[in-house]
CSV table of C-alpha atoms and ligand atoms in Angstrom, one decimal:
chain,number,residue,atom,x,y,z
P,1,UNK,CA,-15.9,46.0,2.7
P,2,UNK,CA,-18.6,44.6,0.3
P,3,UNK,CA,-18.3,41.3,-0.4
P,4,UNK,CA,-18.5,40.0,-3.7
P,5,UNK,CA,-18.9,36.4,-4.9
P,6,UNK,CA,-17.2,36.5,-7.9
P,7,UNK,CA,-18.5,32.8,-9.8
P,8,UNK,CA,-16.1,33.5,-12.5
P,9,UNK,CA,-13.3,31.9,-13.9
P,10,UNK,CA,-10.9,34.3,-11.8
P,11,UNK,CA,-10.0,36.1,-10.6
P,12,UNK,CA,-11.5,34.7,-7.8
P,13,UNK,CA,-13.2,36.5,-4.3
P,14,UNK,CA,-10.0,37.0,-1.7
P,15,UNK,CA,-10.5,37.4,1.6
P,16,UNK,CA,-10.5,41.2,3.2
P,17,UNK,CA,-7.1,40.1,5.1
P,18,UNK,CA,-5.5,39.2,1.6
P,19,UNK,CA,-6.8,42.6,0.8
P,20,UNK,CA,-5.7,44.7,3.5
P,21,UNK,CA,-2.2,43.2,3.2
P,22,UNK,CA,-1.6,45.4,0.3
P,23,UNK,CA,-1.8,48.6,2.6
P,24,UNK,CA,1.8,48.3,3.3
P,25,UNK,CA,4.0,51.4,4.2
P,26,UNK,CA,6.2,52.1,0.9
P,27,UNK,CA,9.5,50.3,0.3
P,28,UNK,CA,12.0,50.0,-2.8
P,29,UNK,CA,11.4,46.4,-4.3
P,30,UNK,CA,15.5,46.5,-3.7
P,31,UNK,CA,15.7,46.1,0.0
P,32,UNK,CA,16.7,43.0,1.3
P,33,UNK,CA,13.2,42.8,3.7
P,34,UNK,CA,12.1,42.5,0.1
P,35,UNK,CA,14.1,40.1,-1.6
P,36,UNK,CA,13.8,37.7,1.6
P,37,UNK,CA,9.8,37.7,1.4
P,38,UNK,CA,10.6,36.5,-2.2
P,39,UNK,CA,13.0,33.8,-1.1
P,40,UNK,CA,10.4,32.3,1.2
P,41,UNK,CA,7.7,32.6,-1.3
P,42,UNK,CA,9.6,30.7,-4.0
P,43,UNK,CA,10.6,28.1,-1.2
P,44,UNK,CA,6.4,27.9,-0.4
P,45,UNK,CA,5.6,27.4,-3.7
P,46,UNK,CA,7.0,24.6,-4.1
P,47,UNK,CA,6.0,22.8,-1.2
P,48,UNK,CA,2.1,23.7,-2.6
P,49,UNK,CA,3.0,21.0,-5.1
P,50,UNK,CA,5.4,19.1,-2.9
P,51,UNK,CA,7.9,19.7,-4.9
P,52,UNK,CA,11.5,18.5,-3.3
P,53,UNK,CA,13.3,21.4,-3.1
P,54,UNK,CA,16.2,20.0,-4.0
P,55,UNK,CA,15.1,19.7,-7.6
P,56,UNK,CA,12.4,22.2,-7.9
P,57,UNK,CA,12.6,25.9,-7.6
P,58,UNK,CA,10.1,28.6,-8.3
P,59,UNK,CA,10.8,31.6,-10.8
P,60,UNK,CA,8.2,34.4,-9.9
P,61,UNK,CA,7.5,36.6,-12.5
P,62,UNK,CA,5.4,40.7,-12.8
P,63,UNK,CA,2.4,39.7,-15.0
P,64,UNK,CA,-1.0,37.4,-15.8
P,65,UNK,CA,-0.8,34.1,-16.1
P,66,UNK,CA,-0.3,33.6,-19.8
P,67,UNK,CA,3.1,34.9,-18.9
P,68,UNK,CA,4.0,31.5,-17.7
P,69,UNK,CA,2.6,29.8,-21.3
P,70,UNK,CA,5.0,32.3,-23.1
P,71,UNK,CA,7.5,31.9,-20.6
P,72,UNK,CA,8.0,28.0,-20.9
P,73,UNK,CA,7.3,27.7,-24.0
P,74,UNK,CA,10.1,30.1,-25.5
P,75,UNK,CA,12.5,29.4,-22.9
P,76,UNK,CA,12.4,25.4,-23.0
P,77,UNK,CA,12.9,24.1,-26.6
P,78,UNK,CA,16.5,23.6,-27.5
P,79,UNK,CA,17.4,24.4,-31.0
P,80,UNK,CA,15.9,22.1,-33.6
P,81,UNK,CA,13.6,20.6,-31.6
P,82,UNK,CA,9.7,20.6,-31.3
P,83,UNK,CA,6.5,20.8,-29.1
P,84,UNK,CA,3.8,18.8,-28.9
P,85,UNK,CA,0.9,20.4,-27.8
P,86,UNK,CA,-2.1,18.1,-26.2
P,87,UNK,CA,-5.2,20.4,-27.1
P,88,UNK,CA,-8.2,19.8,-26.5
P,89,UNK,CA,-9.6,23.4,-25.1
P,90,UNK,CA,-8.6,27.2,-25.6
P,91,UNK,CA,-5.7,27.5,-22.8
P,92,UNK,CA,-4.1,24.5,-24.7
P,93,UNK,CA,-5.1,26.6,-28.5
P,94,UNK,CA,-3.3,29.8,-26.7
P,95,UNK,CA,-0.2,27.7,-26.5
P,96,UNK,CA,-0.4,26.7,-30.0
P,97,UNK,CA,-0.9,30.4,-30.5
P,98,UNK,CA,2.5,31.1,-28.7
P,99,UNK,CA,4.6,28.5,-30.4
P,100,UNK,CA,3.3,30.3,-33.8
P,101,UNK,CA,4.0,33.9,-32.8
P,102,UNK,CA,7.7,32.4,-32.3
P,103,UNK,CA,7.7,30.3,-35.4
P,104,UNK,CA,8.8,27.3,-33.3
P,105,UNK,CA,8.3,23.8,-34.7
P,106,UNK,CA,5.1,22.6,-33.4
P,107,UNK,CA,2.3,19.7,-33.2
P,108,UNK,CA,-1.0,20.8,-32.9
P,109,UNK,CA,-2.7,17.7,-31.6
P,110,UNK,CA,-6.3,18.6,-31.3
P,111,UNK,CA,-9.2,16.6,-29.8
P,112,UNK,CA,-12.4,17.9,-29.4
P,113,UNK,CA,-13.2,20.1,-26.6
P,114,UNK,CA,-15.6,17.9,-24.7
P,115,UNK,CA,-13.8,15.2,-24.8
P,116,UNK,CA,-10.4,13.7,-23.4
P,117,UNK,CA,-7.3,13.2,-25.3
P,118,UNK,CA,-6.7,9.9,-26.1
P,119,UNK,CA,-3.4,8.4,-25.2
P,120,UNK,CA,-2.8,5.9,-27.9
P,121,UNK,CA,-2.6,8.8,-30.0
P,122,UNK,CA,-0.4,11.4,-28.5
P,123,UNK,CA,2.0,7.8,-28.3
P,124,UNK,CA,2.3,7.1,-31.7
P,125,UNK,CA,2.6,11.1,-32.7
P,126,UNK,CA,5.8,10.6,-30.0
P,127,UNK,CA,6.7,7.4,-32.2
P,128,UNK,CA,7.0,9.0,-35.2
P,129,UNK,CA,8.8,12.9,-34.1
P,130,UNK,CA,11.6,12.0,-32.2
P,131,UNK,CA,12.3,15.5,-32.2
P,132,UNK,CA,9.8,16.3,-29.8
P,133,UNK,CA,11.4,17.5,-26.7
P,134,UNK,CA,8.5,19.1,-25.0
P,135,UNK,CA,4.7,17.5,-24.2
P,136,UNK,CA,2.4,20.8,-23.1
P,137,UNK,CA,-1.1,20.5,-22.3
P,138,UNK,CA,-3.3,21.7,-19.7
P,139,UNK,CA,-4.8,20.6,-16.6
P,140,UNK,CA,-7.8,21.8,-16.2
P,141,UNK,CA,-8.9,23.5,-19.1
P,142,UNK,CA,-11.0,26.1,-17.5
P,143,UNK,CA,-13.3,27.1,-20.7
P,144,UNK,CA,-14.7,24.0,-20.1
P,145,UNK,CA,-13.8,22.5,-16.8
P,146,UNK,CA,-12.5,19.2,-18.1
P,147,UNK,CA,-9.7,17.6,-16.4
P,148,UNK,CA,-7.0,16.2,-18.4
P,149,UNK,CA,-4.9,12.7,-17.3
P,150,UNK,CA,-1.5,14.3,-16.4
P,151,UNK,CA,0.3,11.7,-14.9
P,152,UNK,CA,-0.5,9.5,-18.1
P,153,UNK,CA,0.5,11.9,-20.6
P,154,UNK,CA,3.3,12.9,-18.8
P,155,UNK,CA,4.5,9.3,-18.1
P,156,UNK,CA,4.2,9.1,-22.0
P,157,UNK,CA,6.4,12.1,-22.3
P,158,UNK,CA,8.9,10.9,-20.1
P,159,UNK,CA,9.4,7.5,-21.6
P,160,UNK,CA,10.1,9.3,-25.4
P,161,UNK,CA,12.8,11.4,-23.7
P,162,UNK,CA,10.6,14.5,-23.8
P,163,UNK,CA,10.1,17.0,-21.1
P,164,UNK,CA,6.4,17.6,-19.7
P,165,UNK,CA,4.7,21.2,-18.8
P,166,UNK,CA,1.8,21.6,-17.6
P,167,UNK,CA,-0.8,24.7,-17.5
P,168,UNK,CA,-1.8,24.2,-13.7
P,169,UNK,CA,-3.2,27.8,-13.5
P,170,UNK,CA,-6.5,27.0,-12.4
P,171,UNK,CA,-5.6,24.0,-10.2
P,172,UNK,CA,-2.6,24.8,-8.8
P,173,UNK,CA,-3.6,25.5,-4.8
P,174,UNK,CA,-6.8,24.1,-5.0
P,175,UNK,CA,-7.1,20.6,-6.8
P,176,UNK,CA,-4.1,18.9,-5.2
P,177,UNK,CA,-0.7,18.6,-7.0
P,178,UNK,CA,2.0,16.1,-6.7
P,179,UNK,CA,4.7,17.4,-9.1
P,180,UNK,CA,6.7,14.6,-9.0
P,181,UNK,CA,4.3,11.5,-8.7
P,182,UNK,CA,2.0,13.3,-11.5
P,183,UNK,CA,5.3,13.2,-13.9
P,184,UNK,CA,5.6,17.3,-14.4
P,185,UNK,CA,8.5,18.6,-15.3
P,186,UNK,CA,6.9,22.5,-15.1
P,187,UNK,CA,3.9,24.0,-14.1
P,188,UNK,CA,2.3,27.6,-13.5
P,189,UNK,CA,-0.1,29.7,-11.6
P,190,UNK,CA,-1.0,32.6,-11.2
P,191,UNK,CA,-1.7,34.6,-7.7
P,192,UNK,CA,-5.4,35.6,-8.4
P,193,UNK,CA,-6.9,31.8,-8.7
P,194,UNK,CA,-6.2,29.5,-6.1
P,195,UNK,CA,-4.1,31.1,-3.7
P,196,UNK,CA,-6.9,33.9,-3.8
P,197,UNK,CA,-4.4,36.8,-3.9
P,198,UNK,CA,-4.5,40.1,-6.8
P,199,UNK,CA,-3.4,39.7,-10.2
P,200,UNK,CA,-0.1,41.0,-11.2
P,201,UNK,CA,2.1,38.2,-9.9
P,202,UNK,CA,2.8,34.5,-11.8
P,203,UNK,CA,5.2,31.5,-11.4
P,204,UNK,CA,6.6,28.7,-12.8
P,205,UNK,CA,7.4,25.6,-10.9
P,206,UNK,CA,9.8,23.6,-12.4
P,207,UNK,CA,13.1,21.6,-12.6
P,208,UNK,CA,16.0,23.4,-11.6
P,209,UNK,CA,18.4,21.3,-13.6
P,210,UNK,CA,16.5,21.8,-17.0
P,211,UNK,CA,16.4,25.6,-16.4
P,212,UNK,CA,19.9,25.3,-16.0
P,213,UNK,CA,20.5,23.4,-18.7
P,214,UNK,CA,18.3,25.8,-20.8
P,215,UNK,CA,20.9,28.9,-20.1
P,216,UNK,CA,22.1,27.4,-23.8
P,217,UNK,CA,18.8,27.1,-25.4
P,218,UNK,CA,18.0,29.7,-28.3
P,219,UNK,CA,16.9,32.8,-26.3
P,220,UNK,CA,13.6,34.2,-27.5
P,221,UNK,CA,11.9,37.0,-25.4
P,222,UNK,CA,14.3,39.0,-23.4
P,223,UNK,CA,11.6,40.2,-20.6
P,224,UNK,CA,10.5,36.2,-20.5
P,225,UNK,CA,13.3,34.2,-20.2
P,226,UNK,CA,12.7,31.7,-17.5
P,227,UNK,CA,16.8,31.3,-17.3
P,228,UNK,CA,17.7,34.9,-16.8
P,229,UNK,CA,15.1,35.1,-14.4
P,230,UNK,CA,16.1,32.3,-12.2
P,231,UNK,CA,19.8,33.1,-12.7
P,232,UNK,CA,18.7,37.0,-11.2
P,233,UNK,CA,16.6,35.2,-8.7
P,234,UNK,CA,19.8,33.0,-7.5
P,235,UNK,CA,22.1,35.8,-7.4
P,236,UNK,CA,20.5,38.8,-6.0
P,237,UNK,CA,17.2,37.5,-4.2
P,238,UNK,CA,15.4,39.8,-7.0
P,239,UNK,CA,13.2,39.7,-9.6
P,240,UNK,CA,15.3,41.3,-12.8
P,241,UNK,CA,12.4,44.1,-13.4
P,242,UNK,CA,10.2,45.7,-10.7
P,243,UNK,CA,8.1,43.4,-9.4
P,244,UNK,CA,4.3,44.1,-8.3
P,245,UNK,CA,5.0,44.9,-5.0
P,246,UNK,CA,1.5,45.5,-3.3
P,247,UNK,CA,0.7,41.8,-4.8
P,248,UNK,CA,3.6,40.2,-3.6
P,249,UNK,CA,2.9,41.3,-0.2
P,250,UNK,CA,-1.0,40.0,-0.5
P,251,UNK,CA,0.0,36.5,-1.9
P,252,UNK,CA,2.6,36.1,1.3
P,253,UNK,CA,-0.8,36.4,3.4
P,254,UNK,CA,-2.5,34.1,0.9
P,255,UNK,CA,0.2,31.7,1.3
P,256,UNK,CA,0.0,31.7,4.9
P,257,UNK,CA,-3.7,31.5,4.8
P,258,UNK,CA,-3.5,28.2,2.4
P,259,UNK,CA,-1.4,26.7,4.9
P,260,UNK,CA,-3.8,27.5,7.4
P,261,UNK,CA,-6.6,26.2,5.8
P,262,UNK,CA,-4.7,23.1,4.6
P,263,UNK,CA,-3.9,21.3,1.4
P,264,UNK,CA,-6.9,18.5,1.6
P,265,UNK,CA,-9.4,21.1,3.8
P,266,UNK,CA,-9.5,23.5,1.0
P,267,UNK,CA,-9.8,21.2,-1.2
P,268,UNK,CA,-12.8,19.6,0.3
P,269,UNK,CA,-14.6,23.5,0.2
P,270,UNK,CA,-14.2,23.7,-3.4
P,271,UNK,CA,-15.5,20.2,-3.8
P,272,UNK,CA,-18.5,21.6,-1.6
P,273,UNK,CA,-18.9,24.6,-3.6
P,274,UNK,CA,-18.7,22.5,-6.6
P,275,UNK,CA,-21.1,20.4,-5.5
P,276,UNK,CA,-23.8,23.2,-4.3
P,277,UNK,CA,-23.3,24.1,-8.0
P,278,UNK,CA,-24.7,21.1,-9.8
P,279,UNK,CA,-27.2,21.1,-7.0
P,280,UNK,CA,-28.6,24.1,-7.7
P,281,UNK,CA,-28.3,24.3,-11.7
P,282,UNK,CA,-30.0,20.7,-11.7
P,283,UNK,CA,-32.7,22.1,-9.4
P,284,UNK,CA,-33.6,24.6,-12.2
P,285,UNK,CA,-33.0,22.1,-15.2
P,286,UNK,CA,-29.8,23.2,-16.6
P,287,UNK,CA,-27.2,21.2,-18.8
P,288,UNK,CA,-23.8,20.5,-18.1
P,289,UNK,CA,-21.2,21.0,-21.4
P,290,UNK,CA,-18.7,18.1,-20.1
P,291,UNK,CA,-19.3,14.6,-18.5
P,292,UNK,CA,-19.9,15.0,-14.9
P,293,UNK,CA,-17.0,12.4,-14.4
P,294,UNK,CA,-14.8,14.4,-16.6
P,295,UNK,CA,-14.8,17.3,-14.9
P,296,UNK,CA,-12.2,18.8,-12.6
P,297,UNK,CA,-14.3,19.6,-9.7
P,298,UNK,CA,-14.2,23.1,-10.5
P,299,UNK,CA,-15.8,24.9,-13.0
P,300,UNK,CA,-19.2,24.3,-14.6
P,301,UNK,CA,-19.7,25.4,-18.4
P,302,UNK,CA,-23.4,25.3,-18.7
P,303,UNK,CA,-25.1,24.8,-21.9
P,304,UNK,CA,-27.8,28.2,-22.6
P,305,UNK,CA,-31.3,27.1,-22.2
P,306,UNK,CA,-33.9,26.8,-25.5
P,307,UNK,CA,-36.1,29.5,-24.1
P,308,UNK,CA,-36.6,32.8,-26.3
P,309,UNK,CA,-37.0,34.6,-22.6
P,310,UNK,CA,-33.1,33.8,-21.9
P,311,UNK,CA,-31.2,36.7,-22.5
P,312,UNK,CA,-27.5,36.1,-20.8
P,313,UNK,CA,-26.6,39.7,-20.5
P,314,UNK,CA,-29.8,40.5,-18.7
P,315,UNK,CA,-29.6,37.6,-16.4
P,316,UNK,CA,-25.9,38.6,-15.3
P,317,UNK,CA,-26.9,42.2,-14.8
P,318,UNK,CA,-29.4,41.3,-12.4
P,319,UNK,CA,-27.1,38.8,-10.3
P,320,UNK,CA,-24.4,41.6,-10.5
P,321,UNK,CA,-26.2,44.0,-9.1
P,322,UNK,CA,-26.7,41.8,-6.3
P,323,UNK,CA,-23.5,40.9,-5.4
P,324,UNK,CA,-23.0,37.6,-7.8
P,325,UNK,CA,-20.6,37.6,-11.1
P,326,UNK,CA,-21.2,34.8,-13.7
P,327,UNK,CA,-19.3,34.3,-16.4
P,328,UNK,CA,-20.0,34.2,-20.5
P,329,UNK,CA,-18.3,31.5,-23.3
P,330,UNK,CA,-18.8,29.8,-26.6
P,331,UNK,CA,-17.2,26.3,-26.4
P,332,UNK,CA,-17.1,25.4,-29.9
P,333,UNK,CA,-20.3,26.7,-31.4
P,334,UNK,CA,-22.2,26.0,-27.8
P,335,UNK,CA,-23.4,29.0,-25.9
P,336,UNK,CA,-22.3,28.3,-22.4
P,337,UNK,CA,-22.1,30.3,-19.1
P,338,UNK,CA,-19.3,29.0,-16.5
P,339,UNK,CA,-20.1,28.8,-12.6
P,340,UNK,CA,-16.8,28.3,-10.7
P,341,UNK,CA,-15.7,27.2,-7.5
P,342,UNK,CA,-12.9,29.2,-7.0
P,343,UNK,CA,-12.2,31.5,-3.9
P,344,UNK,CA,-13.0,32.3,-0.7
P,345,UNK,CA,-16.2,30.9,-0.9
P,346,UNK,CA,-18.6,28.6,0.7
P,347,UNK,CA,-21.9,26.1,-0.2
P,348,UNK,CA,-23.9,29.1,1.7
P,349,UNK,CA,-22.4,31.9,-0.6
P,350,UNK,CA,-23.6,29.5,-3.7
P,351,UNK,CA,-27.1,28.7,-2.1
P,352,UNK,CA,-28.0,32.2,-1.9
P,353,UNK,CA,-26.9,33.0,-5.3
P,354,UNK,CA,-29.3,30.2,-6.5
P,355,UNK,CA,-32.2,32.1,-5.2
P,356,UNK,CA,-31.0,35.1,-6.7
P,357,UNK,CA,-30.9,33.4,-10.2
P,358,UNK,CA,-34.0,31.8,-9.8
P,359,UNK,CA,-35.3,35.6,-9.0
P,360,UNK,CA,-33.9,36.5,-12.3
P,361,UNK,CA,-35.3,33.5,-14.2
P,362,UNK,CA,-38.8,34.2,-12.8
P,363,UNK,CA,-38.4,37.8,-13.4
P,364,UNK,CA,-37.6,37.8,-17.2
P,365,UNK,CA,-40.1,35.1,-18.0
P,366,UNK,CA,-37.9,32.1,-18.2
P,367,UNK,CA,-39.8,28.7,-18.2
P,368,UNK,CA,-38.5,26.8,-15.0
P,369,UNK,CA,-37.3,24.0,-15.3
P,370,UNK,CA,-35.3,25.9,-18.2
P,371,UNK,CA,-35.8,23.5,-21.6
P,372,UNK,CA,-33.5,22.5,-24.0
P,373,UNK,CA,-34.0,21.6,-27.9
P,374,UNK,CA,-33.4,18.2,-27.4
T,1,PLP,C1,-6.7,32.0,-16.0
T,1,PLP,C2,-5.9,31.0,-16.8
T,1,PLP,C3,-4.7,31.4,-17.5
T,1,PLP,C4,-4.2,32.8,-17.4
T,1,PLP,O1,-5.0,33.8,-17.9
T,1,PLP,P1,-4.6,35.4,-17.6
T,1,PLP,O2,-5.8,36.1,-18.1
T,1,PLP,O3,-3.4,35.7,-18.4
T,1,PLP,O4,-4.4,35.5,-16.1
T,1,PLP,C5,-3.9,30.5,-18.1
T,1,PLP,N1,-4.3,29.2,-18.2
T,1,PLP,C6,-5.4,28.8,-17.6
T,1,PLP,C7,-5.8,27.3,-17.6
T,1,PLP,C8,-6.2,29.7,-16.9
T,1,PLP,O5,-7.3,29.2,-16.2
């Protein structure tokens, strides 16, 4: 099969096994072979962020991965209570966006998107709502690949009585997680990002007790309710509504191939992808959007060069055509590009797309090294 080295934001390149694990022969989604992959996949969730499994379960749902924002955030405020959302980046501004579809009392806490939000101030917001019974933000807020303190913010959360949930989505399997030692109360993923398996399949990881406890919670959305769906989960095996049975079967290989791999292996190849990255964009002269230190060690928002030659659409055509998919954004009113280090990939796959790009660069007139205004 042709292999494509997908530099986007997810989903990310899977490997042809993952693939060819879809080929399955048919079966109803009812059978217990079914609902006993599930099980096992719930349990080996879990242990991805070393959850105990006496206090964390794993409710799978049939969708993307804004599910899970939706998901958590209707299903986990008690009545009369509010959210605090810690945004400093879109994936943060689409939970802000959620809370306002459901007219739920909300604080927007915005900080800019390049920089990190500053814990003296989501402390005295805390101070003054003692109302706040949930602190969301996200971990690595993949517009711009900053990577936001967790385990302070949700320290923070825990000491004003608040539960914390967390938008792990594009860490979760790759940047290593420690639910309990990082102070998380929830978080999500979805199966095409770091496990490298097909869209169509999303989880949240959380406290079993608080879901429980939620079963008296205002109910919000009927095909998201994390409580009904755990309460199906724990009585028949099942997901409530047909789940997306060709992707289930692709993330159990994806599972078994992470634990193959291993927890701290993997993470050292996306920290050697990441790392061919910068090597390569500072090679040609390009700009970083976010600290270096800042960043989450993988994705790269890079800043679009001063050069009247650079034409974005034209340079990605040329790298798609040849195997390599990068990835458009405006952060704020920056035009940006994002190079990610998510997948089945390797520091070879990225040193060859470097030479395709510089191919591009040379053949649309772009000065090298690229300039900037500044
Ligand atoms: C990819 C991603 C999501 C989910 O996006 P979908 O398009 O719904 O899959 C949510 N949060 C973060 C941080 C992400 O990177």
């Amino acid at each position: 099969m042709k292999r494509n080295i997908l530099l986007n934001p997810g989903p990310a390149t899977t490997t042809d096994t993952v693939k060819m694990a879809q080929v399955v022969p048919d079966i109803c989604p009812r059978e217990k072979e079914f609902a006993s992959m599930m099980k096992q996949m719930r349990k080996d969730l879990v242990r991805i962020v070393h959850g105990n499994p006496e206090q964390y379960t794993a409710v799978l749902f049939c969708g993307s991965g804004t599910l899970n924002l939706d998901v958590c955030i209707n299903s986990l405020l008690p009545a009369d209570k509010k959210i605090l959302v810690v945004n400093n980046g879109a994936y943060s501004a689409r939970a802000v966006e959620i809370c306002e579809y459901y007219g739920l009392p909300h604080i927007n806490l915005k900080f800019p998107v390049d920089e990190l939000p500053k814990i003296p101030e989501i402390e005295k917001v805390l101070q003054e709502n003692p109302e706040i019974a949930m602190v969301y933000t996200t971990h690595n807020e993949t517009g711009t690949g900053i990577l936001n303190p967790v385990r302070e913010i949700g320290a923070l959360a825990h000491r004003y009585g608040a539960i914390f949930v967390v938008d792990t989505t594009s860490t979760f399997a790759m940047r290593p997680i420690d639910i309990e030692a990082d102070n998380i109360d929830f978080c999500m993923a979805s199966a095409q990002k770091g496990l490298m398996s097909m869209t169509g399949l999303s989880w949240v990881v959380g406290k079993t007790q608080v879901i429980q406890e939620s079963a008296t919670y205002p109910k919000r959305s009927y095909y998201c309710n994390l409580y009904l769906q755990y309460d199906f989960f724990e009585k028949t095996g099942e997901m409530h509504f047909t789940p997306p049975v060709q992707t289930v079967y692709a993330t159990r290989q994806a599972i078994e191939e992470y634990f193959a791999e291993g927890e701290m292996e993997k993470w050292a190849r996306h920290t050697a992808v990441f790392e061919a990255i910068h090597k390569g964009l500072s090679k040609l002269g390009f700009r970083d959007m976010i600290k270096r230190e800042w960043q989450a060690g993988l994705v790269v928002a890079v800043k679009y060069p001063a050069d009247v030659n650079w034409d974005f659409e034209k340079v990605h055509d040329y790298c798609y055509a040849r195997g390599f998919t990068i990835y458009p954004g405006k952060i704020a009113d920056q035009n940006t590009f994002r190079l990610c280090a998510l997948g089945a990939i390797t520091p070879k796959d990225i040193e060859d797309f470097f030479v395709v790009l510089e191919e591009a660069l040379i053949t649309f007139g772009v000065q090298i090294p690229v300039c900037y205004e500044e």
